[in-house]
Coordinates of C-alpha atoms and ligand atoms in Angstrom, one line a residue:
X1 CA 0.1 0.0 0.1
X2 CA 1.5 3.3 -1.1
X3 CA 0.4 6.7 0.5
X4 CA 0.6 8.2 -3.0
X5 CA 1.2 6.8 -6.4
X6 CA 2.1 9.3 -8.9
X7 CA 1.6 8.5 -12.6
X8 CA 4.2 10.2 -14.7
X9 CA 7.9 11.3 -14.1
X10 CA 8.1 14.6 -15.7
X11 CA 8.6 17.9 -13.8
X12 CA 5.0 17.9 -12.2
X13 CA 5.2 14.1 -11.3
X14 CA 8.7 14.3 -9.9
X15 CA 8.0 17.3 -7.9
X16 CA 4.9 15.9 -6.4
X17 CA 7.2 12.9 -5.5
X18 CA 9.9 15.3 -4.0
X19 CA 7.4 17.1 -1.8
X20 CA 5.8 13.7 -0.6
X21 CA 9.0 11.9 -0.2
X22 CA 10.2 14.9 2.1
X23 CA 7.1 14.5 3.9
X24 CA 8.3 10.9 4.6
X25 CA 5.1 9.5 2.6
X26 CA 5.4 6.0 0.9
X27 CA 5.5 7.1 -2.7
X28 CA 5.8 5.4 -5.9
X29 CA 6.3 7.0 -9.2
X30 CA 5.2 5.0 -12.3
X31 CA 6.7 6.2 -15.8
X32 CA 6.3 4.2 -19.2
X33 CA 8.9 5.9 -21.0
X34 CA 11.8 7.9 -19.4
X35 CA 12.1 10.4 -16.6
X36 CA 11.9 14.2 -17.4
X37 CA 9.0 14.5 -19.7
X38 CA 9.2 16.8 -22.8
X39 CA 11.6 19.1 -21.0
X40 CA 14.4 16.7 -21.4
X41 CA 14.2 17.5 -25.0
X42 CA 14.8 21.3 -24.5
X43 CA 18.4 22.1 -25.4
X44 CA 18.4 25.3 -23.1
X45 CA 15.9 26.5 -20.4
X46 CA 16.1 30.2 -20.0
X47 CA 12.9 30.9 -18.0
X48 CA 13.1 28.9 -14.9
X49 CA 13.7 31.4 -12.1
X50 CA 17.1 31.4 -10.7
X51 CA 18.7 28.6 -13.0
X52 CA 19.3 30.5 -16.2
X53 CA 20.8 28.6 -19.1
X54 CA 20.4 24.9 -17.9
X55 CA 20.0 22.2 -20.4
X56 CA 16.4 20.0 -20.1
X57 CA 18.6 16.9 -19.8
X58 CA 20.5 18.4 -16.7
X59 CA 17.5 19.7 -15.1
X60 CA 15.5 16.5 -15.4
X61 CA 18.5 14.3 -14.2
X62 CA 19.2 16.5 -11.2
X63 CA 15.4 16.5 -10.4
X64 CA 15.2 12.7 -10.9
X65 CA 18.3 12.3 -8.5
X66 CA 17.0 14.4 -5.9
X67 CA 13.7 12.4 -5.9
X68 CA 15.7 9.1 -5.6
X69 CA 17.6 10.6 -2.8
X70 CA 14.4 11.2 -0.6
X71 CA 13.8 7.4 -1.0
X72 CA 11.0 7.6 -3.5
X73 CA 10.5 4.4 -5.7
X74 CA 10.4 5.1 -9.4
X75 CA 9.4 2.1 -11.4
X76 CA 9.7 2.4 -15.3
X77 CA 6.4 0.6 -16.0
X78 CA 3.5 2.1 -18.0
X79 CA 0.2 2.4 -16.2
X80 CA -2.6 0.4 -18.2
X81 CA -5.5 1.0 -16.1
X82 CA -6.7 2.7 -12.7
X83 CA -9.9 1.4 -10.8
X84 CA -12.3 3.2 -8.8
X85 CA -10.7 1.9 -5.6
X86 CA -7.2 3.1 -6.6
X87 CA -5.7 -0.1 -7.9
X88 CA -3.2 0.9 -10.5
X89 CA -2.5 -1.9 -13.2
X90 CA 0.5 -2.1 -15.3
X91 CA 1.6 -5.0 -17.6
X92 CA 3.9 -6.4 -14.9
X93 CA 2.2 -5.6 -11.4
X94 CA -0.7 -4.4 -9.5
X95 CA -0.4 -1.5 -7.1
X96 CA -2.7 -0.1 -4.3
X97 CA -2.5 3.6 -3.6
X98 CA -4.3 5.6 -0.8
X99 CA -4.3 8.5 -3.2
X100 CA -3.1 8.8 -6.6
X101 CA -1.6 11.8 -8.6
X102 CA -2.0 11.9 -12.3
X103 CA 0.9 13.9 -14.0
X104 CA 1.0 12.2 -17.4
X105 CA 1.8 15.2 -19.4
X106 CA 1.0 15.6 -23.2
X107 CA 2.0 13.8 -26.4
X108 CA 3.1 15.5 -29.9
X109 CA 0.3 16.1 -32.1
X110 CA 0.3 14.1 -35.4
X111 CA 0.1 15.4 -38.9
X112 CA -2.5 13.1 -39.7
X113 CA -1.1 12.5 -43.3
X114 CA -0.8 9.1 -45.2
X115 CA 2.8 7.7 -44.8
X116 CA 3.4 9.7 -41.5
X117 CA 3.6 6.4 -39.4
X118 CA 5.5 4.6 -42.1
X119 CA 8.1 7.3 -42.3
X120 CA 8.5 7.9 -38.4
X121 CA 12.2 7.1 -37.7
X122 CA 12.8 7.2 -41.4
X123 CA 13.1 10.9 -41.9
X124 CA 10.1 12.0 -39.6
X125 CA 10.6 12.9 -35.9
X126 CA 9.0 14.6 -33.3
X127 CA 12.2 15.4 -31.4
X128 CA 14.9 17.5 -33.1
X129 CA 17.3 17.1 -29.9
X130 CA 16.8 13.3 -30.1
X131 CA 17.2 12.8 -33.7
X132 CA 18.9 16.0 -35.4
X133 CA 22.4 14.4 -35.5
X134 CA 21.2 12.0 -38.1
X135 CA 20.7 15.1 -40.5
X136 CA 24.3 16.6 -40.4
X137 CA 24.8 18.4 -43.5
X138 CA 21.1 17.6 -45.1
X139 CA 18.3 19.7 -45.9
X140 CA 15.4 19.5 -43.3
X141 CA 12.1 21.1 -42.3
X142 CA 10.5 22.0 -39.2
X143 CA 6.7 22.3 -38.9
X144 CA 4.8 24.6 -36.6
X145 CA 5.2 28.1 -35.1
X146 CA 5.5 27.8 -31.5
X147 CA 8.5 27.7 -29.0
X148 CA 9.2 24.2 -29.8
X149 CA 9.4 24.8 -33.6
X150 CA 11.7 27.8 -33.1
X151 CA 14.0 26.0 -30.7
X152 CA 14.0 23.0 -33.0
X153 CA 14.8 25.3 -36.1
X154 CA 17.9 27.0 -34.2
X155 CA 19.1 23.6 -32.9
X156 CA 19.0 22.2 -36.3
X157 CA 20.5 25.1 -38.0
X158 CA 23.7 24.1 -36.4
X159 CA 23.7 20.6 -38.0
X160 CA 21.7 20.6 -41.1
X161 CA 22.8 22.5 -44.4
X162 CA 19.5 24.2 -44.5
X163 CA 16.2 24.4 -42.5
X164 CA 12.9 25.4 -43.8
X165 CA 10.7 26.6 -40.9
X166 CA 7.1 26.0 -42.2
X167 CA 4.0 27.6 -40.3
X168 CA 0.3 27.9 -41.2
X169 CA 0.1 31.6 -40.0
X170 CA 1.6 34.8 -40.9
X171 CA 3.0 35.2 -37.3
X172 CA 4.8 33.0 -34.7
X173 CA 2.9 31.9 -31.5
X174 CA 6.4 31.4 -29.7
X175 CA 8.4 34.0 -28.0
X176 CA 9.9 37.1 -29.8
X177 CA 13.3 36.7 -28.7
X178 CA 13.4 33.2 -30.3
X179 CA 11.8 34.5 -33.4
X180 CA 14.6 37.0 -33.6
X181 CA 17.3 34.4 -33.3
X182 CA 15.6 32.2 -36.1
X183 CA 15.5 35.3 -38.4
X184 CA 19.2 36.0 -37.8
X185 CA 20.2 32.6 -39.1
X186 CA 21.4 32.5 -42.6
X187 CA 20.4 28.9 -43.2
X188 CA 16.9 29.1 -42.0
X189 CA 14.0 29.9 -44.6
X190 CA 10.7 30.9 -43.0
X191 CA 7.9 29.7 -45.1
X192 CA 4.7 31.5 -43.8
X193 CA 0.8 30.6 -44.4
X194 CA 1.8 27.1 -45.4
X195 CA 0.4 23.8 -44.7
X196 CA 2.0 20.3 -45.2
X197 CA -0.4 18.4 -47.5
X198 CA 1.7 15.3 -48.5
X199 CA 4.9 13.3 -47.7
X200 CA 7.0 11.7 -50.3
X201 CA 9.4 8.8 -50.0
X202 CA 8.9 5.0 -50.4
X203 CA 11.8 3.9 -48.0
X204 CA 12.9 6.9 -46.3
X205 CA 11.5 10.5 -46.5
X206 CA 12.5 12.4 -49.7
X207 CA 10.2 15.4 -49.6
X208 CA 7.0 17.2 -48.6
X209 CA 4.4 19.2 -50.6
X210 CA 3.2 22.4 -49.1
X211 CA 0.4 24.5 -49.9
X212 CA 0.4 28.1 -49.8
X213 CA -2.3 30.6 -51.0
X214 CA -4.0 27.5 -52.9
X215 CA -0.7 26.9 -54.7
X216 CA 1.3 23.7 -54.2
X217 CA 4.9 23.0 -54.4
X218 CA 7.4 20.3 -53.5
X219 CA 10.4 20.9 -51.0
X220 CA 13.1 18.3 -51.2
X221 CA 14.1 17.2 -47.5
X222 CA 15.5 14.2 -45.8
X223 CA 14.3 15.1 -42.3
X224 CA 10.9 16.6 -41.1
X225 CA 10.5 17.6 -37.4
X226 CA 7.1 17.8 -36.5
X227 CA 6.3 20.6 -33.8
X228 CA 2.7 21.3 -34.1
X229 CA 1.6 21.3 -30.5
X230 CA 0.7 18.6 -27.9
X231 CA -2.3 16.6 -27.1
X232 CA -3.3 14.7 -23.9
X233 CA -3.6 10.9 -23.8
X234 CA -6.0 10.4 -20.9
X235 CA -8.7 8.0 -22.5
X236 CA -7.6 5.4 -20.3
X237 CA -8.4 7.4 -17.0
X238 CA -11.9 8.4 -18.1
X239 CA -13.5 5.4 -16.0
X240 CA -12.2 7.4 -12.8
X241 CA -11.9 11.1 -13.8
X242 CA -13.8 13.5 -15.8
X243 CA -12.0 14.9 -19.0
X244 CA -12.5 18.2 -21.1
X245 CA -13.8 17.8 -24.4
X246 CA -10.2 18.2 -25.6
X247 CA -9.2 15.1 -23.3
X248 CA -7.5 17.1 -20.6
X249 CA -8.1 16.2 -17.0
X250 CA -10.9 18.3 -15.8
X251 CA -10.1 20.2 -12.5
X252 CA -12.2 23.1 -10.8
X253 CA -9.4 24.2 -9.1
X254 CA -6.2 22.7 -10.8
X255 CA -5.6 20.4 -8.2
X256 CA -8.9 18.0 -7.6
X257 CA -10.1 15.7 -10.2
X258 CA -13.9 14.4 -10.2
X259 CA -12.5 11.5 -8.0
X260 CA -11.9 12.7 -4.3
X261 CA -8.8 10.7 -4.0
X262 CA -7.3 11.4 -7.4
X263 CA -5.2 14.7 -8.2
X264 CA -3.7 16.2 -11.1
X265 CA -0.7 18.0 -11.9
X266 CA 1.1 19.6 -14.9
X267 CA 0.3 19.9 -18.7
X268 CA -2.2 17.0 -18.5
X269 CA -4.8 19.2 -16.8
X270 CA -7.0 21.8 -18.1
X271 CA -5.0 25.1 -17.9
X272 CA -3.8 28.1 -19.5
X273 CA -0.2 28.3 -19.3
X274 CA 1.9 25.0 -20.0
X275 CA 5.4 25.8 -18.8
X276 CA 8.0 24.2 -16.6
X277 CA 7.2 26.6 -13.9
X278 CA 3.5 26.0 -13.7
X279 CA 4.2 22.1 -13.9
X280 CA 6.5 22.1 -10.7
X281 CA 4.0 24.3 -8.9
X282 CA 1.2 22.0 -9.7
X283 CA 3.4 18.8 -8.6
X284 CA 4.0 20.9 -5.3
X285 CA 0.3 21.7 -4.6
X286 CA -1.2 18.1 -5.7
X287 CA 1.3 16.3 -3.3
X288 CA 0.8 18.9 -0.4
X289 CA -3.2 18.6 -0.7
X290 CA -3.2 14.7 -1.1
X291 CA -1.0 14.6 2.3
X292 CA -3.2 16.9 4.1
X293 CA -6.5 15.8 2.8
X294 CA -6.0 11.8 3.5
X295 CA -3.5 12.0 6.4
X296 CA -4.2 8.9 8.7
Ligands
NAP1 P1 2.2 25.6 -29.3 O1 2.6 26.8 -28.4 O2 0.8 24.9 -29.0 O3 2.3 25.6 -30.9 C1 2.0 25.0 -31.8 C2 2.2 25.3 -33.2 O4 1.8 24.5 -34.2 C3 1.5 26.8 -33.5 O5 2.1 27.4 -34.5 C4 0.2 26.2 -34.2 O6 -0.2 27.2 -35.1 C5 0.8 25.0 -34.9 N1 -0.3 23.9 -35.4 C6 -1.3 23.4 -34.3 N2 -1.8 22.5 -34.9 C7 -1.6 22.6 -36.4 C8 -1.9 21.7 -37.4 N3 -2.9 20.9 -37.2 N4 -1.3 22.1 -38.6 C9 -0.4 22.8 -38.7 N5 0.2 23.7 -37.5 C10 -0.5 23.3 -36.5 O7 3.0 24.1 -29.2 P2 4.6 24.0 -28.7 O8 5.7 24.7 -29.5 O9 4.8 22.5 -28.6 O10 4.6 24.5 -27.1 C11 3.8 23.7 -26.3 C12 4.0 24.5 -24.8 O11 5.3 24.2 -24.2 C13 3.8 25.9 -25.0 O12 3.1 26.6 -24.0 C14 5.2 26.6 -25.1 O13 5.3 27.9 -24.8 C15 5.9 25.5 -24.1 N6 7.3 25.4 -24.5 C16 8.2 26.5 -24.0 C17 9.6 26.5 -24.2 C18 10.3 27.5 -23.5 O14 9.9 28.2 -22.7 N7 11.6 27.6 -23.9 C19 9.9 25.5 -25.3 C20 9.1 24.7 -25.9 C21 7.9 24.5 -25.4 P3 -1.3 28.4 -34.7 O15 -0.3 29.4 -34.1 O16 -1.7 28.8 -35.9 O17 -2.3 27.9 -33.7

């Protein structure tokens, strides 16, 4: 029996674990992929107060170690199901919690184009820092206009021959500082008001078709980095907590869910600002409330 089972080892889940571990609770963190969540793919974090210019990998690794050091158990097992009485099922085990914190984050939104799944890992990637090195000296494209796309384009500009940065609107959604950095790179070409409509390549990616103002054209590239936002993946929890129409975990106050003993933290909840700072704040709040409200 665990006092708190935390699902997800991103910044929100690990911060919740840190707070609960420091309160001497018996805590289990379950994670299906690797620790760190999305931040592990960030080359440089510059907006976390007090720690300027830290890499996502270093930040996540320090946090993971900090959590281990307070005695929290972290098991790399994907959660398959949770039931009403707080039994948590993975492929390997069944765990019982007194309370649960859902901190499952979000996943990359897919293009929804034919050949996307087939070309994944053969030219298409959702993570520039993971796969960028495969495209040294080649022509690549980044799709999206948010901070992820801007950071990916900057990162790839140091490796690739040329980077096309393709976005659907005539302006970026991401930070102005990053937009200026992109505009100052000689090997980044910004392609505004364009949508990717087709993927080419029988074995590996050879090019894409883009549509701009009803005109179609082909761009020859070997790598495509998709950065068109994130989507939640919470369907498996819909038997125990209410979801919003978009699939985020509904919460009236950003901490509680529709189940009295299940709490939520981080990007997976319905919220306005999805940032590292708000994720760790959520984690601290969720753990503190779970401890306070269900103390023996
Ligand atoms: P995002 O900010 O939601 O941006 C998504 C981009 O993809 C937007 O340009 C959007 O266009 C476009 N898009 C969405 N759906 C599309 C579709 N179906 N087809 C074509 N384009 C589409 O996502 P993100 O960049 O992944 O960032 C997610 C969150 O993490 C944000 O809050 C971001 O600020 C944060 N983040 C922060 C940092 C940092 O602070 N260093 C780094 C990375 C991410 P529209 O603008 O037209 O909607």
